[in-house]
Tab-separated table of C-alpha atoms in Angstrom:
chain	number	residue	atom	x	y	z
A	44	MET	CA	-41.690	-15.563	22.129
A	45	GLY	CA	-38.222	-17.211	21.163
A	46	SER	CA	-35.418	-15.273	19.613
A	47	GLN	CA	-35.269	-15.245	15.971
A	48	PRO	CA	-32.207	-16.652	14.196
A	49	GLN	CA	-29.909	-13.944	13.208
A	50	ARG	CA	-29.545	-13.233	9.357
A	51	VAL	CA	-26.064	-13.591	8.226
A	52	SER	CA	-25.136	-10.812	5.811
A	53	ALA	CA	-23.429	-11.699	2.393
A	54	LEU	CA	-21.441	-8.544	2.431
A	55	LEU	CA	-17.932	-8.899	3.801
A	56	ARG	CA	-15.895	-6.344	5.492
A	57	ALA	CA	-12.865	-5.388	3.129
A	58	ASP	CA	-10.526	-4.901	5.881
A	59	GLU	CA	-11.300	-8.301	7.300
A	60	VAL	CA	-10.654	-9.840	3.955
A	61	LYS	CA	-7.375	-8.316	3.691
A	62	ARG	CA	-6.306	-9.045	7.110
A	63	ALA	CA	-6.835	-12.702	6.454
A	64	ALA	CA	-4.948	-12.697	3.186
A	65	ARG	CA	-1.985	-10.954	4.822
A	66	GLU	CA	-1.957	-13.290	7.824
A	67	ALA	CA	-2.167	-16.168	5.278
A	68	GLY	CA	1.130	-14.904	3.988
A	69	PHE	CA	0.387	-12.644	1.078
A	70	ALA	CA	2.506	-9.619	0.854
A	71	GLU	CA	-0.107	-7.596	-1.229
A	72	VAL	CA	-3.894	-7.874	-1.556
A	73	GLY	CA	-6.465	-5.855	-3.385
A	74	LEU	CA	-10.201	-6.376	-4.149
A	75	ALA	CA	-11.888	-5.902	-7.514
A	76	ARG	CA	-15.287	-6.048	-8.794
A	77	PRO	CA	-15.740	-9.086	-11.040
A	78	GLU	CA	-16.643	-6.746	-14.316
A	79	PRO	CA	-15.814	-8.671	-17.295
A	80	ILE	CA	-12.554	-7.989	-19.172
A	81	PRO	CA	-12.743	-6.385	-22.630
A	82	GLY	CA	-11.866	-9.273	-24.920
A	83	ASP	CA	-10.329	-7.390	-27.953
A	84	ALA	CA	-6.860	-7.363	-26.715
A	85	LEU	CA	-6.620	-10.858	-25.701
A	86	ARG	CA	-8.522	-11.889	-28.974
A	87	GLY	CA	-6.265	-10.050	-31.094
A	88	TRP	CA	-3.207	-11.381	-29.371
A	89	LEU	CA	-4.492	-15.061	-29.978
A	90	ALA	CA	-5.345	-14.280	-33.724
A	91	ARG	CA	-1.746	-13.102	-34.212
A	92	GLY	CA	-0.430	-16.477	-32.898
A	93	ASN	CA	1.491	-14.541	-30.089
A	94	HIS	CA	0.730	-17.347	-27.614
A	95	GLY	CA	2.791	-19.911	-29.714
A	96	GLU	CA	2.181	-23.455	-28.769
A	97	MET	CA	0.145	-22.546	-25.567
A	98	ARG	CA	-3.085	-23.395	-27.208
A	99	TRP	CA	-5.050	-23.772	-23.807
A	100	LEU	CA	-4.982	-19.993	-23.730
A	101	ALA	CA	-7.161	-19.914	-26.787
A	102	ARG	CA	-9.408	-22.747	-25.579
A	103	SER	CA	-10.183	-21.015	-22.382
A	104	ALA	CA	-10.314	-17.515	-23.720
A	105	GLN	CA	-13.950	-16.953	-22.773
A	106	ALA	CA	-13.821	-18.110	-19.203
A	107	ARG	CA	-10.532	-15.923	-18.803
A	108	LEU	CA	-12.518	-12.732	-19.658
A	109	ASP	CA	-15.350	-13.362	-17.114
A	110	PRO	CA	-14.585	-14.748	-13.687
A	111	ARG	CA	-18.481	-15.549	-13.474
A	112	ARG	CA	-17.876	-18.195	-16.012
A	113	VAL	CA	-15.114	-19.894	-13.604
A	114	LEU	CA	-17.182	-19.357	-10.312
A	115	ALA	CA	-20.781	-19.077	-10.576
A	116	GLY	CA	-22.028	-16.027	-8.579
A	117	CYS	CA	-18.527	-14.550	-8.320
A	118	ARG	CA	-18.884	-11.363	-6.446
A	119	THR	CA	-15.297	-10.209	-5.717
A	120	VAL	CA	-11.907	-11.180	-7.103
A	121	ILE	CA	-9.110	-11.137	-4.604
A	122	ALA	CA	-5.870	-9.957	-6.165
A	123	LEU	CA	-2.810	-11.743	-4.184
A	124	GLY	CA	0.876	-11.044	-4.493
A	125	ILE	CA	3.927	-12.712	-2.958
A	126	CYS	CA	7.410	-11.169	-3.194
A	127	HIS	CA	9.750	-13.994	-4.199
A	128	ALA	CA	13.139	-11.962	-4.003
A	129	THR	CA	15.657	-12.301	-1.088
A	130	SER	CA	18.868	-10.545	-0.712
A	131	GLU	CA	20.691	-13.739	-1.979
A	132	HIS	CA	19.091	-13.173	-5.196
A	133	GLN	CA	21.595	-10.363	-6.105
A	134	LEU	CA	24.143	-13.340	-6.761
A	135	PRO	CA	24.488	-14.775	-10.167
A	136	SER	CA	22.676	-17.921	-11.101
A	137	PRO	CA	21.898	-19.709	-14.369
A	138	PHE	CA	18.121	-19.665	-13.563
A	139	ALA	CA	15.923	-16.702	-13.626
A	140	SER	CA	15.167	-15.062	-10.342
A	141	PHE	CA	11.881	-16.520	-9.405
A	142	ALA	CA	13.147	-19.992	-10.189
A	143	ARG	CA	15.822	-20.227	-7.726
A	144	THR	CA	13.773	-21.134	-4.850
A	145	ARG	CA	11.056	-23.377	-3.716
A	146	ASP	CA	8.306	-23.817	-6.768
A	147	TYR	CA	6.101	-20.907	-5.995
A	148	HIS	CA	2.941	-23.087	-6.890
A	149	ALA	CA	3.284	-24.847	-3.930
A	150	THR	CA	3.732	-21.812	-1.746
A	151	PHE	CA	0.562	-20.455	-3.246
A	152	ARG	CA	-1.187	-23.560	-2.628
A	153	ASP	CA	-0.204	-23.481	1.163
A	154	ARG	CA	-1.405	-19.857	1.270
A	155	PHE	CA	-4.535	-20.368	-0.487
A	156	ARG	CA	-5.551	-23.215	1.934
A	157	ARG	CA	-4.764	-20.797	4.974
A	158	LEU	CA	-6.786	-17.936	3.564
A	159	ARG	CA	-9.724	-20.141	2.681
A	160	ARG	CA	-9.865	-21.327	6.283
A	161	ALA	CA	-9.940	-17.789	7.244
A	162	LEU	CA	-12.594	-16.710	5.067
A	163	ARG	CA	-14.795	-19.598	6.122
A	164	ALA	CA	-14.373	-18.595	9.724
A	165	ILE	CA	-15.759	-15.158	8.719
A	166	ALA	CA	-18.364	-16.749	6.324
A	167	PRO	CA	-19.031	-20.403	6.698
A	168	HIS	CA	-20.638	-21.085	3.414
A	169	ILE	CA	-18.550	-19.086	1.283
A	170	ASP	CA	-17.470	-20.465	-2.044
A	171	ASP	CA	-14.127	-19.803	-3.996
A	172	TYR	CA	-11.873	-20.568	-6.802
A	173	ALA	CA	-8.208	-19.931	-6.434
A	174	CYS	CA	-5.256	-20.214	-8.678
A	175	CYS	CA	-1.802	-18.796	-9.729
A	176	ASP	CA	-1.106	-18.640	-13.270
A	177	SER	CA	-2.075	-22.227	-14.185
A	178	GLY	CA	-5.750	-21.764	-13.854
A	179	LEU	CA	-8.361	-19.604	-15.602
A	180	VAL	CA	-7.804	-16.203	-14.148
A	181	MET	CA	-5.932	-13.367	-15.732
A	182	GLU	CA	-3.918	-12.587	-12.642
A	183	LYS	CA	-2.208	-9.415	-14.146
A	184	VAL	CA	-5.320	-7.867	-15.120
A	185	TRP	CA	-6.858	-8.397	-11.904
A	186	ALA	CA	-3.927	-7.218	-9.805
A	187	ALA	CA	-3.832	-4.084	-11.742
A	188	ARG	CA	-7.621	-3.694	-11.369
A	189	ALA	CA	-7.196	-4.263	-7.686
A	190	GLY	CA	-4.503	-1.477	-7.256
A	191	LEU	CA	-1.620	-3.634	-6.675
A	192	GLY	CA	0.331	-2.042	-9.449
A	193	TRP	CA	0.240	-1.365	-13.188
A	194	GLN	CA	1.164	-3.446	-16.042
A	195	GLY	CA	4.536	-2.339	-17.477
A	196	LYS	CA	5.492	-2.336	-21.113
A	197	GLN	CA	7.322	-5.889	-20.469
A	198	THR	CA	3.692	-6.959	-19.822
A	199	LEU	CA	4.377	-7.716	-16.085
A	200	LEU	CA	2.847	-6.161	-13.029
A	201	ILE	CA	4.940	-3.623	-11.525
A	202	SER	CA	4.269	-2.764	-7.929
A	203	PRO	CA	5.254	0.402	-6.160
A	204	LYS	CA	6.718	-1.465	-3.320
A	205	HIS	CA	8.078	-4.552	-4.880
A	206	GLY	CA	8.665	-3.596	-8.585
A	207	ALA	CA	8.129	-6.609	-10.771
A	208	LYS	CA	9.321	-8.988	-8.061
A	209	LEU	CA	5.534	-9.946	-7.091
A	210	LEU	CA	4.431	-13.543	-7.920
A	211	LEU	CA	0.546	-13.184	-8.530
A	212	GLY	CA	-2.504	-15.297	-7.655
A	213	ALA	CA	-6.263	-14.673	-7.341
A	214	MET	CA	-9.166	-15.955	-5.397
A	215	LEU	CA	-12.619	-15.451	-6.639
A	216	ILE	CA	-15.236	-15.547	-3.921
A	217	ASP	CA	-19.184	-15.408	-4.259
A	218	ARG	CA	-19.544	-12.615	-1.620
A	219	GLU	CA	-19.459	-8.777	-2.167
A	220	VAL	CA	-17.110	-6.716	0.156
A	221	ASP	CA	-17.950	-3.148	1.409
A	222	HIS	CA	-14.874	-1.378	-0.304
A	223	TYR	CA	-13.327	-2.176	-3.668
A	224	ASP	CA	-9.788	-1.023	-4.567
A	225	GLU	CA	-9.127	1.272	-7.599
A	226	PRO	CA	-6.518	0.835	-10.173
A	227	ILE	CA	-3.530	3.203	-9.890
A	228	PRO	CA	-1.903	5.008	-13.100
A	229	SER	CA	1.131	3.598	-14.949
A	230	ARG	CA	4.384	5.263	-14.078
A	231	CYS	CA	6.234	3.924	-16.992
A	232	GLY	CA	5.925	7.253	-18.951
A	233	ASP	CA	7.943	7.543	-22.016
A	234	CYS	CA	10.504	4.761	-20.694
A	235	ARG	CA	11.143	1.942	-22.866
A	236	ARG	CA	14.360	0.222	-21.403
A	237	CYS	CA	12.626	-3.068	-20.954
A	238	VAL	CA	11.682	-3.139	-24.570
A	239	GLU	CA	15.235	-2.208	-25.624
A	240	ALA	CA	16.765	-4.766	-23.478
A	241	CYS	CA	14.915	-7.583	-25.091
A	242	PRO	CA	17.489	-8.927	-27.535
A	243	THR	CA	14.917	-11.023	-29.449
A	244	SER	CA	12.364	-8.033	-29.998
A	245	ALA	CA	9.687	-10.001	-28.145
A	246	LEU	CA	8.151	-6.975	-26.700
A	247	ASP	CA	6.740	-3.882	-28.556
A	248	GLY	CA	5.675	-1.744	-25.497
A	249	ALA	CA	2.078	-3.143	-25.439
A	250	SER	CA	2.298	-7.060	-25.695
A	251	LEU	CA	4.686	-9.756	-25.836
A	252	ASP	CA	5.194	-12.279	-28.842
A	253	ALA	CA	5.669	-15.574	-27.116
A	254	ARG	CA	7.486	-16.946	-30.145
A	255	ARG	CA	10.197	-14.553	-29.561
A	256	CYS	CA	10.444	-14.733	-25.872
A	257	LEU	CA	13.457	-16.606	-24.269
A	258	ALA	CA	11.323	-17.501	-21.267
A	259	TYR	CA	8.694	-18.947	-23.375
A	260	TRP	CA	11.273	-21.310	-25.086
A	261	THR	CA	12.996	-22.215	-21.820
A	262	ILE	CA	9.873	-22.852	-19.654
A	263	GLU	CA	6.541	-23.458	-21.907
A	264	ALA	CA	8.249	-24.808	-25.060
A	265	VAL	CA	10.939	-26.898	-23.755
A	266	HIS	CA	10.008	-30.005	-25.905
A	267	GLU	CA	10.228	-28.004	-29.043
A	268	VAL	CA	13.242	-27.073	-31.014
A	269	MET	CA	14.279	-23.640	-29.976
A	270	PRO	CA	14.731	-21.247	-33.228
A	271	GLU	CA	18.495	-20.918	-34.132
A	272	ASP	CA	18.412	-17.224	-34.273
A	273	LEU	CA	17.228	-17.087	-30.575
A	274	ARG	CA	19.901	-19.344	-29.071
A	275	PRO	CA	22.806	-16.627	-29.080
A	276	HIS	CA	20.610	-14.526	-26.819
A	277	LEU	CA	19.982	-16.861	-23.763
A	278	SER	CA	20.992	-15.489	-20.411
A	279	SER	CA	19.452	-18.170	-18.278
A	280	VAL	CA	18.754	-21.825	-18.811
A	281	TYR	CA	15.397	-21.470	-17.434
A	282	GLY	CA	13.521	-18.260	-17.619
A	283	CYS	CA	14.858	-14.667	-18.586
A	284	ASP	CA	15.266	-11.653	-16.304
A	285	LEU	CA	16.672	-9.119	-19.193
A	286	CYS	CA	13.551	-6.841	-19.235
A	287	GLN	CA	13.257	-6.987	-15.504
A	288	ARG	CA	16.844	-5.998	-14.874
A	289	ALA	CA	16.446	-2.955	-17.263
A	290	CYS	CA	13.410	-1.641	-15.624
A	291	PRO	CA	14.224	1.264	-13.169
A	292	HIS	CA	11.322	0.266	-10.812
A	293	ASN	CA	12.903	-2.920	-10.041
A	294	LEU	CA	15.371	-1.772	-7.293
A	295	PRO	CA	17.916	-3.881	-5.092
A	296	GLU	CA	15.999	-3.116	-2.118
A	297	HIS	CA	12.881	-4.743	-3.348
A	298	HIS	CA	13.120	-7.797	-1.626
A	299	CYS	CA	11.084	-9.573	1.482
A	300	ASP	CA	13.406	-12.360	2.389
A	301	ASP	CA	10.433	-14.693	2.696
A	302	PRO	CA	11.921	-17.770	4.351
A	303	ARG	CA	9.683	-19.843	1.919
A	304	PHE	CA	11.744	-18.366	-1.094
A	305	ALA	CA	15.384	-19.026	0.428
A	306	VAL	CA	17.534	-19.652	-2.677
A	307	ARG	CA	18.275	-23.333	-3.104
A	308	PRO	CA	21.750	-24.732	-3.560
A	309	PHE	CA	21.134	-25.782	-6.954
A	310	ALA	CA	20.547	-22.327	-8.101
A	311	HIS	CA	24.448	-21.885	-7.681
A	312	ALA	CA	25.404	-24.626	-10.161
A	313	THR	CA	27.535	-23.744	-12.982
A	314	LEU	CA	26.822	-23.961	-16.675
A	315	GLU	CA	29.456	-26.610	-16.762
A	316	GLU	CA	27.822	-28.683	-14.005
A	317	LEU	CA	24.355	-28.401	-15.789
A	318	ALA	CA	25.856	-29.285	-19.094
A	319	ILE	CA	27.304	-32.646	-17.944
A	320	SER	CA	24.565	-33.438	-15.238
A	321	ASP	CA	22.902	-36.972	-15.483
A	322	GLU	CA	19.111	-37.241	-15.001
A	323	ASP	CA	19.356	-38.714	-11.366
A	324	SER	CA	21.549	-35.834	-10.084
A	325	PHE	CA	19.456	-33.273	-11.745
A	326	ALA	CA	16.165	-34.737	-10.369
A	327	GLN	CA	17.533	-34.864	-6.862
A	328	SER	CA	19.050	-31.388	-7.121
A	329	ALA	CA	16.172	-29.723	-8.692
A	330	SER	CA	13.311	-31.538	-6.652
A	331	GLY	CA	10.793	-29.010	-5.407
A	332	MET	CA	11.887	-26.277	-7.640
A	333	SER	CA	10.261	-24.734	-10.742
A	334	VAL	CA	13.138	-25.738	-13.128
A	335	ALA	CA	12.246	-29.426	-12.368
A	336	ARG	CA	9.026	-29.065	-14.790
A	337	ALA	CA	11.525	-28.256	-17.527
A	338	GLY	CA	13.171	-31.441	-17.136
A	339	TRP	CA	16.902	-32.525	-17.267
A	340	GLU	CA	17.171	-32.741	-20.930
A	341	ALA	CA	16.171	-29.224	-21.642
A	342	VAL	CA	18.026	-27.722	-18.825
A	343	ARG	CA	21.347	-29.559	-20.122
A	344	ARG	CA	20.638	-28.360	-23.562
A	345	ASN	CA	20.085	-24.811	-22.680
A	346	ALA	CA	23.290	-24.883	-20.736
A	347	ARG	CA	25.329	-26.382	-23.645
A	348	PHE	CA	23.875	-23.503	-25.952
A	349	MET	CA	25.009	-20.860	-23.431
A	350	LEU	CA	28.445	-22.413	-23.184
A	351	ALA	CA	28.793	-22.589	-26.765
A	352	ASN	CA	27.717	-18.763	-27.046
A	353	ARG	CA	30.279	-17.790	-24.264
A	354	ASP	CA	33.322	-19.844	-25.597
A	355	GLY	CA	32.569	-19.102	-29.233
A	356	ASP	CA	32.529	-22.808	-29.952
A	357	GLY	CA	29.625	-22.781	-32.360
A	358	GLU	CA	26.613	-25.028	-32.114
A	359	PRO	CA	26.781	-27.471	-28.926
A	360	ALA	CA	26.283	-31.091	-29.282
A	361	ASN	CA	22.806	-32.635	-28.945
A	362	PRO	CA	20.911	-29.436	-29.621
A	363	LYS	CA	17.326	-31.053	-29.522
A	364	PRO	CA	15.849	-31.644	-26.106
């Protein structure tokens, strides 16, 4: 009698999945069961209008709460983190820390591809869905569920190893693993330094009001007119690190020096250089960086706001993007 074909188990070994993720370039990896996320917090946040003009969050709310709506047959959420910080990030810059380097979306795409190939070498017919902050997955929730850290009062994930310097992504797969990770308790305690450091009161210790957030106005709402009462508080032309700087869990030694996140020369531009830049030079200097998505006019406008704040000259010329 001939040998029977070997049946392939759908169950994956957690240690193999984690090894594949680390070899693909992810600094942190955790595994969570794809149980739906209770929707009251998200629906309440949306009902209060705290998402500002990010209407796609409301349109995709149901999918964000249940990974099985995103990937049919989802059995595991692989939470993934990449540390973007390098020792050079200690130097001053007009850009938020994460934006001083190669656009992290490109790095995630590269590493997702490597992880996908590795998983298909283990399980040839595996199906997946991967994204980092521009897809239909609430990465911070899944990172917390998978034990990568806890969600701080500034709403960012705080990792015991990396502070809030992890960029997050997730991969949904249609296979179970033999071990899932557990959440870790918050270590924020009574600390409210991040809340108190926010100059526009965008944080209340439990959620963030995007309409008051400087990062929102310099990244997501760059084509809108920034409210006048927020402009004096700008600390970066793109993004904001004020709550991050205040967090005692963000330590100078929390850096990985990942070569893909080497600080680009444009990150050392002065406000004066940005304020008088032309569109062509901006496009060339910002090529491949996250800040390129904001566009020349918005960055130049924000630089002029910051110069006016610094020099006490009042409202800068051409305040609209």
